PDB file of C-alpha atoms and ligand atoms in Angstrom:
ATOM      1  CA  UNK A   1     -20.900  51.137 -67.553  1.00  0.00           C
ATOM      2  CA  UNK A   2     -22.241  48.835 -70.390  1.00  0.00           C
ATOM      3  CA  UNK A   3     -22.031  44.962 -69.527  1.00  0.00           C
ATOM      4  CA  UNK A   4     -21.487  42.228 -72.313  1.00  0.00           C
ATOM      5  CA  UNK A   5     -24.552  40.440 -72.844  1.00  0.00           C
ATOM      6  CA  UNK A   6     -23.984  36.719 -73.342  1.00  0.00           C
ATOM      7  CA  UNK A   7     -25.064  34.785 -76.469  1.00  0.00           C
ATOM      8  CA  UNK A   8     -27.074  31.940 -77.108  1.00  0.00           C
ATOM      9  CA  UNK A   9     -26.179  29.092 -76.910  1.00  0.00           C
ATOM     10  CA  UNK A  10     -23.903  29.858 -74.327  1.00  0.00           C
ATOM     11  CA  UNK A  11     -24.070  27.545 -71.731  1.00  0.00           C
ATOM     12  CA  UNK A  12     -23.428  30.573 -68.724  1.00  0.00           C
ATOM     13  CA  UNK A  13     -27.066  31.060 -69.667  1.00  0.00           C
ATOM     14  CA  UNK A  14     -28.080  27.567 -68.385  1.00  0.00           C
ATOM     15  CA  UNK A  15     -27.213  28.600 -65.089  1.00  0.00           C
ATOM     16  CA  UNK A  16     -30.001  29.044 -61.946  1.00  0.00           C
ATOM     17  CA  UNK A  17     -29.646  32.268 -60.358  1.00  0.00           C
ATOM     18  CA  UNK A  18     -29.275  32.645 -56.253  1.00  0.00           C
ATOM     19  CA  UNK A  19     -31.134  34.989 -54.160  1.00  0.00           C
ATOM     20  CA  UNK A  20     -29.775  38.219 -53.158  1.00  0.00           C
ATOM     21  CA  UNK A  21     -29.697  38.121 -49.460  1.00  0.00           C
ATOM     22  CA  UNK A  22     -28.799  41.608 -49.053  1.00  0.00           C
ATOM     23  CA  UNK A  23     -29.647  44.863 -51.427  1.00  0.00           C
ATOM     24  CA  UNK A  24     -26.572  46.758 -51.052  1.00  0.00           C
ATOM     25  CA  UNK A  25     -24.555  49.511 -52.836  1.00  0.00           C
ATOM     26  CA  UNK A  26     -22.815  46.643 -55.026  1.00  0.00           C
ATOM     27  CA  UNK A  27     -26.313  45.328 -56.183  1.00  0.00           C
ATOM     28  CA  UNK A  28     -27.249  48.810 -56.672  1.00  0.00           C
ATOM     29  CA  UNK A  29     -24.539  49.665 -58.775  1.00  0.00           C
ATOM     30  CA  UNK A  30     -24.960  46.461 -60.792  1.00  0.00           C
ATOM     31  CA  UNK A  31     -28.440  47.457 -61.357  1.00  0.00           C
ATOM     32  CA  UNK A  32     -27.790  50.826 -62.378  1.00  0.00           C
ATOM     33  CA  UNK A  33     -25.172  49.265 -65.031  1.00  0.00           C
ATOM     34  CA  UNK A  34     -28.111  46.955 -65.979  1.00  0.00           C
ATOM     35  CA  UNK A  35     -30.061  49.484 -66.979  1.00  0.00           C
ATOM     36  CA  UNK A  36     -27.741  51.100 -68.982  1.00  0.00           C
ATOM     37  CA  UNK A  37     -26.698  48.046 -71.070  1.00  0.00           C
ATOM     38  CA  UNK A  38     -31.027  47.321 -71.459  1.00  0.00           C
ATOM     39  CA  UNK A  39     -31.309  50.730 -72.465  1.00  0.00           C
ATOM     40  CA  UNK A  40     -28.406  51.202 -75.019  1.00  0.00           C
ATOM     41  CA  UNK A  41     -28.903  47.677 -77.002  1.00  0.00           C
ATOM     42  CA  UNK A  42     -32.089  48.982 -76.854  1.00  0.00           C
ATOM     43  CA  UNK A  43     -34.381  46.104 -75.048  1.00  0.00           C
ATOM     44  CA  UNK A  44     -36.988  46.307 -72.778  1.00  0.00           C
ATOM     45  CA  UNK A  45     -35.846  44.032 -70.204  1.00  0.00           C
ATOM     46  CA  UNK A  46     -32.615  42.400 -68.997  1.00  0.00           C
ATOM     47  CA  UNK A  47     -31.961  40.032 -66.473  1.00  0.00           C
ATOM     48  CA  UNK A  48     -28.451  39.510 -64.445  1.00  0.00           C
ATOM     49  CA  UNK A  49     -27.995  36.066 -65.754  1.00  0.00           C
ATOM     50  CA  UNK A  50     -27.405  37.866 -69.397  1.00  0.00           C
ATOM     51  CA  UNK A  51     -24.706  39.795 -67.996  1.00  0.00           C
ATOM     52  CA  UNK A  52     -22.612  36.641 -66.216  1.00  0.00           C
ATOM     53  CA  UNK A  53     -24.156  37.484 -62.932  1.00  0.00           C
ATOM     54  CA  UNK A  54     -25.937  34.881 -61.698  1.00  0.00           C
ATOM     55  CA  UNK A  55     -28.323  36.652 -58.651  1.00  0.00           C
ATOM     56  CA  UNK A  56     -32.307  37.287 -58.817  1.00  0.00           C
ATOM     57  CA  UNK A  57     -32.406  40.178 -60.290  1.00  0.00           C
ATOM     58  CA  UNK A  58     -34.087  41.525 -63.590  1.00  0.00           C
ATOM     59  CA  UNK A  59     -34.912  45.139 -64.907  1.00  0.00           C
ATOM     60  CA  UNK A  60     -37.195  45.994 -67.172  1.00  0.00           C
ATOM     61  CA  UNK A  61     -39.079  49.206 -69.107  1.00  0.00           C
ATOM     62  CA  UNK A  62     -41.858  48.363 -71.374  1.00  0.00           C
ATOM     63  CA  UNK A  63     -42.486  51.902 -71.933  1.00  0.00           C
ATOM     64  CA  UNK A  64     -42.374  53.831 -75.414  1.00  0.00           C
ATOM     65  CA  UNK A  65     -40.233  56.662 -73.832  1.00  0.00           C
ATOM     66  CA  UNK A  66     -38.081  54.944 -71.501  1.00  0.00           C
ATOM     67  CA  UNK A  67     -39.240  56.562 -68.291  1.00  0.00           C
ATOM     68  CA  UNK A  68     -40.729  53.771 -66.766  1.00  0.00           C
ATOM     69  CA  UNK A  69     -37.776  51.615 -64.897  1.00  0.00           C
ATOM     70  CA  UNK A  70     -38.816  48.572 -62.927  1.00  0.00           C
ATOM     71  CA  UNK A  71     -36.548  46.526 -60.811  1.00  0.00           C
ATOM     72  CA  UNK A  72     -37.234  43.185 -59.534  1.00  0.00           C
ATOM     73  CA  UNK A  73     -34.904  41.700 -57.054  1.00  0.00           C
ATOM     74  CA  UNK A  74     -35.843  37.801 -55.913  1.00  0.00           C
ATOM     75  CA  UNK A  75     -38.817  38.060 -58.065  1.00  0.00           C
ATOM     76  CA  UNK A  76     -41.421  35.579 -57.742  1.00  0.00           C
ATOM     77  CA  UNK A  77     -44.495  34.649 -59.507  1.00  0.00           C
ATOM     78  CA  UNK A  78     -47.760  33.889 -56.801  1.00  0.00           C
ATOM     79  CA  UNK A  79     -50.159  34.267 -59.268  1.00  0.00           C
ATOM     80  CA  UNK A  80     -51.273  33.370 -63.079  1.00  0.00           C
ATOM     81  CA  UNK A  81     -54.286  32.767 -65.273  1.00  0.00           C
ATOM     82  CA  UNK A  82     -55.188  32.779 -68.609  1.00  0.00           C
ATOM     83  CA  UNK A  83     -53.169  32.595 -71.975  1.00  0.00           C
ATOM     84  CA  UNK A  84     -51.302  35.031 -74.061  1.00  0.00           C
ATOM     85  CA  UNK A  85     -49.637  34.775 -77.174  1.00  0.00           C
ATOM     86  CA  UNK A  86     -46.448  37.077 -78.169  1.00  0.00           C
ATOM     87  CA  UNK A  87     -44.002  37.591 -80.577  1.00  0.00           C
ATOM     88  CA  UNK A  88     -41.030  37.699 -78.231  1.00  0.00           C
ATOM     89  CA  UNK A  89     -37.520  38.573 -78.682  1.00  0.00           C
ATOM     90  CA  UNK A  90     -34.151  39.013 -76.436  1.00  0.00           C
ATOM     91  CA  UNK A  91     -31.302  40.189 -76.090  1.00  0.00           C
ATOM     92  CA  UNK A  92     -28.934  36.843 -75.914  1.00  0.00           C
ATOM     93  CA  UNK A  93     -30.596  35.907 -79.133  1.00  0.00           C
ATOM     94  CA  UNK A  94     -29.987  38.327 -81.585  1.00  0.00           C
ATOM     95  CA  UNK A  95     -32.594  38.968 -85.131  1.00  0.00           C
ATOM     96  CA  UNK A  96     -34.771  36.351 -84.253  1.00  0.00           C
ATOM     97  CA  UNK A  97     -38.650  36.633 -82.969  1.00  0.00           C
ATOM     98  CA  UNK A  98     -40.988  33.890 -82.675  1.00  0.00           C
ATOM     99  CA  UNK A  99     -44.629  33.547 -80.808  1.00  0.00           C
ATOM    100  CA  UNK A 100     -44.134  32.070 -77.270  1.00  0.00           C
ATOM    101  CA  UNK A 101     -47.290  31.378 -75.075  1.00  0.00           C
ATOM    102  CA  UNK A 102     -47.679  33.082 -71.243  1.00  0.00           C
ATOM    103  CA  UNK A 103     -50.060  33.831 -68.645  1.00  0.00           C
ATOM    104  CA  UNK A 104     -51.814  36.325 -69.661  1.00  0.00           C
ATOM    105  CA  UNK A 105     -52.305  38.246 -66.022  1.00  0.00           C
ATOM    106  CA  UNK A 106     -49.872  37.386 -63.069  1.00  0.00           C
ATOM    107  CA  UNK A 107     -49.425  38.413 -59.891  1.00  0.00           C
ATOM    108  CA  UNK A 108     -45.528  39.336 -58.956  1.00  0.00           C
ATOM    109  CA  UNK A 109     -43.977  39.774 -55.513  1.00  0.00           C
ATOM    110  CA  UNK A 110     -40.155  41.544 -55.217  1.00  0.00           C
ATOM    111  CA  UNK A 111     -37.661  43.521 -53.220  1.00  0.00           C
ATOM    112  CA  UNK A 112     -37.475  46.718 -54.758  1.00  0.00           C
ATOM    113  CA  UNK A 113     -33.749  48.774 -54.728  1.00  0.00           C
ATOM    114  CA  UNK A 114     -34.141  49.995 -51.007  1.00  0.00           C
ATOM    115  CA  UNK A 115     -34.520  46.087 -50.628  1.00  0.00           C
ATOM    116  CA  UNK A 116     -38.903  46.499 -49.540  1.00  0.00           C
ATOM    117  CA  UNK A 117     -41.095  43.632 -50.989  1.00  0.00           C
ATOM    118  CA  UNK A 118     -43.613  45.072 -52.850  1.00  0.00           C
ATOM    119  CA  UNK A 119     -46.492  43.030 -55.189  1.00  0.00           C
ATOM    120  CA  UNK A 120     -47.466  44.206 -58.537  1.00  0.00           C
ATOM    121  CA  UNK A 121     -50.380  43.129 -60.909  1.00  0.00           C
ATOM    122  CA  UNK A 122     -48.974  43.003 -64.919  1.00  0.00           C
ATOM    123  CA  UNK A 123     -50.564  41.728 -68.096  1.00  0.00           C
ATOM    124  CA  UNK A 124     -50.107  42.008 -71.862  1.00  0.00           C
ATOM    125  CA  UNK A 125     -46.266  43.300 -72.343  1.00  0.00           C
ATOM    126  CA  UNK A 126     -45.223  43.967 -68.933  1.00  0.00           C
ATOM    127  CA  UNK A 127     -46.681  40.193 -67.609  1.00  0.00           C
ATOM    128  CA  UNK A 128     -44.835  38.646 -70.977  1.00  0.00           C
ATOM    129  CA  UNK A 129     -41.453  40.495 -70.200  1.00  0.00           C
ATOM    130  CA  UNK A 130     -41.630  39.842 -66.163  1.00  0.00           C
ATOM    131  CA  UNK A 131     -42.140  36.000 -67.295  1.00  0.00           C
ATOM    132  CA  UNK A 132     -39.741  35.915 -69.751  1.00  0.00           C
ATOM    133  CA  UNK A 133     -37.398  37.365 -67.622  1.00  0.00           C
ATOM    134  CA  UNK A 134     -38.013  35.618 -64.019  1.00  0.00           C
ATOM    135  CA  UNK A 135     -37.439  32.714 -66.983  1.00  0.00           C
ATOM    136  CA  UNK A 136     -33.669  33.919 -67.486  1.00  0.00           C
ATOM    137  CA  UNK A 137     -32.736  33.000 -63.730  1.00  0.00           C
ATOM    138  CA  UNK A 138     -33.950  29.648 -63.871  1.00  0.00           C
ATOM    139  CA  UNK A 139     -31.906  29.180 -67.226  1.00  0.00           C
ATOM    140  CA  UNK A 140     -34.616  28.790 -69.028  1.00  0.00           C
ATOM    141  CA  UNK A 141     -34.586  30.590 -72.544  1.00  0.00           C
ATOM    142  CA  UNK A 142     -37.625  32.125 -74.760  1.00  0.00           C
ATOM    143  CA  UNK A 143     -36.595  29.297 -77.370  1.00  0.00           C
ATOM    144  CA  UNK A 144     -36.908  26.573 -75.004  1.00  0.00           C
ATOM    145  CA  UNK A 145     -40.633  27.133 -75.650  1.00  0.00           C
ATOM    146  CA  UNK A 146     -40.745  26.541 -79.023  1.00  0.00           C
ATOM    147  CA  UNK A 147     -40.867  22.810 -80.935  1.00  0.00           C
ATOM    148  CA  UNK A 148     -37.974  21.094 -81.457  1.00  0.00           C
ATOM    149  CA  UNK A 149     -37.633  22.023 -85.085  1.00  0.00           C
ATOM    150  CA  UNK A 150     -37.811  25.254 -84.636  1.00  0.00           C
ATOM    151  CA  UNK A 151     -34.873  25.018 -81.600  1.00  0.00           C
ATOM    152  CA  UNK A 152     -32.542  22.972 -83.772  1.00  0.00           C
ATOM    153  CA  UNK A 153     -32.989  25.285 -87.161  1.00  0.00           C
ATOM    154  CA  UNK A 154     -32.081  28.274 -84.712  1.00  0.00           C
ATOM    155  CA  UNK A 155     -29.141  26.237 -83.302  1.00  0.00           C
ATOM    156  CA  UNK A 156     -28.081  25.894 -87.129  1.00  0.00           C
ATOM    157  CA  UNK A 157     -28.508  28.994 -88.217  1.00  0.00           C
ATOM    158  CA  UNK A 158     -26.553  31.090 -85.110  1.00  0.00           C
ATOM    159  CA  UNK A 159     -23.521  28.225 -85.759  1.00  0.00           C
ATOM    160  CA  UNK A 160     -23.228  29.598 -89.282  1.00  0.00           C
ATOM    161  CA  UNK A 161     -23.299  33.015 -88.221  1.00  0.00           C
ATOM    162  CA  UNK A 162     -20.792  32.461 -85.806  1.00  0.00           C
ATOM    163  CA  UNK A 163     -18.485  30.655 -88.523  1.00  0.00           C
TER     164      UNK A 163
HETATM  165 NI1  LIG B 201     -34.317  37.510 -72.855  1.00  0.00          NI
END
């Protein structure tokens, strides 16, 4: 089933995610749904605050065929270092890309679907989409990173389009 993604600047995006205290058939079901929305808008990651669910929980595939699924459940970052420049994009912002600046290598610990923590080690698009992502449950936007200028002429110009 495809989920409606919500659009900046809706304020449902704002909102800090709980932990899932139990990975059951519902959360695997939502997940499974998640992946199909990510998949179809196309993106290459989605996280359940975009879809009015506010839980940990984010999926992502960062590769060029689609085969490569990740799920993060309660994700959490223990480790970062250097810096990383990207020209990121998202799904609750439609059309617009802009350079946001990440930790370059981190260090990720998660519950996996069968609900089993599990650690991996991601840099260059994976580490940017993980961050960006583990961002979304904190409410925290990709355009929250940029100036002020640049926040307000985006505010402007998705009012307009919305006219
Ligand atoms: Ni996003």
């Amino acid at each position: 089933m495809l989920l409606p993604i919500l659009h900046y600047p809706d304020k449902r995006l704002r909102t800090k995610a709980v932990p899932i205290e139990k990975v059951n058939d519902a959360i695997r079901f939502l997940i499974k749904d998640m992946f199909s929305t990510m998949y179809n808008a196309p993106g290459i990651g989605l996280a359940a605050t975009q879809v009015n669910h506010h839980i940990r929980l984010i999926v992502i595939d960062t590769s060029e065929d689609k085969t490569q699924p990740l799920c993060l459940i309660n994700p959490e970052i223990i480790e970062k270092d250097g810096e990383l420049e990207w020209d990121e994009g998202c799904l609750s912002v439609p059309d617009y890309y802009e350079c946001v600046t990440r930790a370059n290598h981190i260090k990720v610990r998660a519950l996996n679907e069968q609900g089993e923590m599990f650690e991996l080690e991601a840099q260059d698009i994976l580490g940017v989409c993980i961050q960006h992502e583990i961002d979304h449950l904190d409410g925290i936007l990709f355009v929250d990173h940029l100036s002020k200028l640049k926040q307000r002429r985006l505010l402007e110009k998705t009012k307009k389009s919305q006219k």
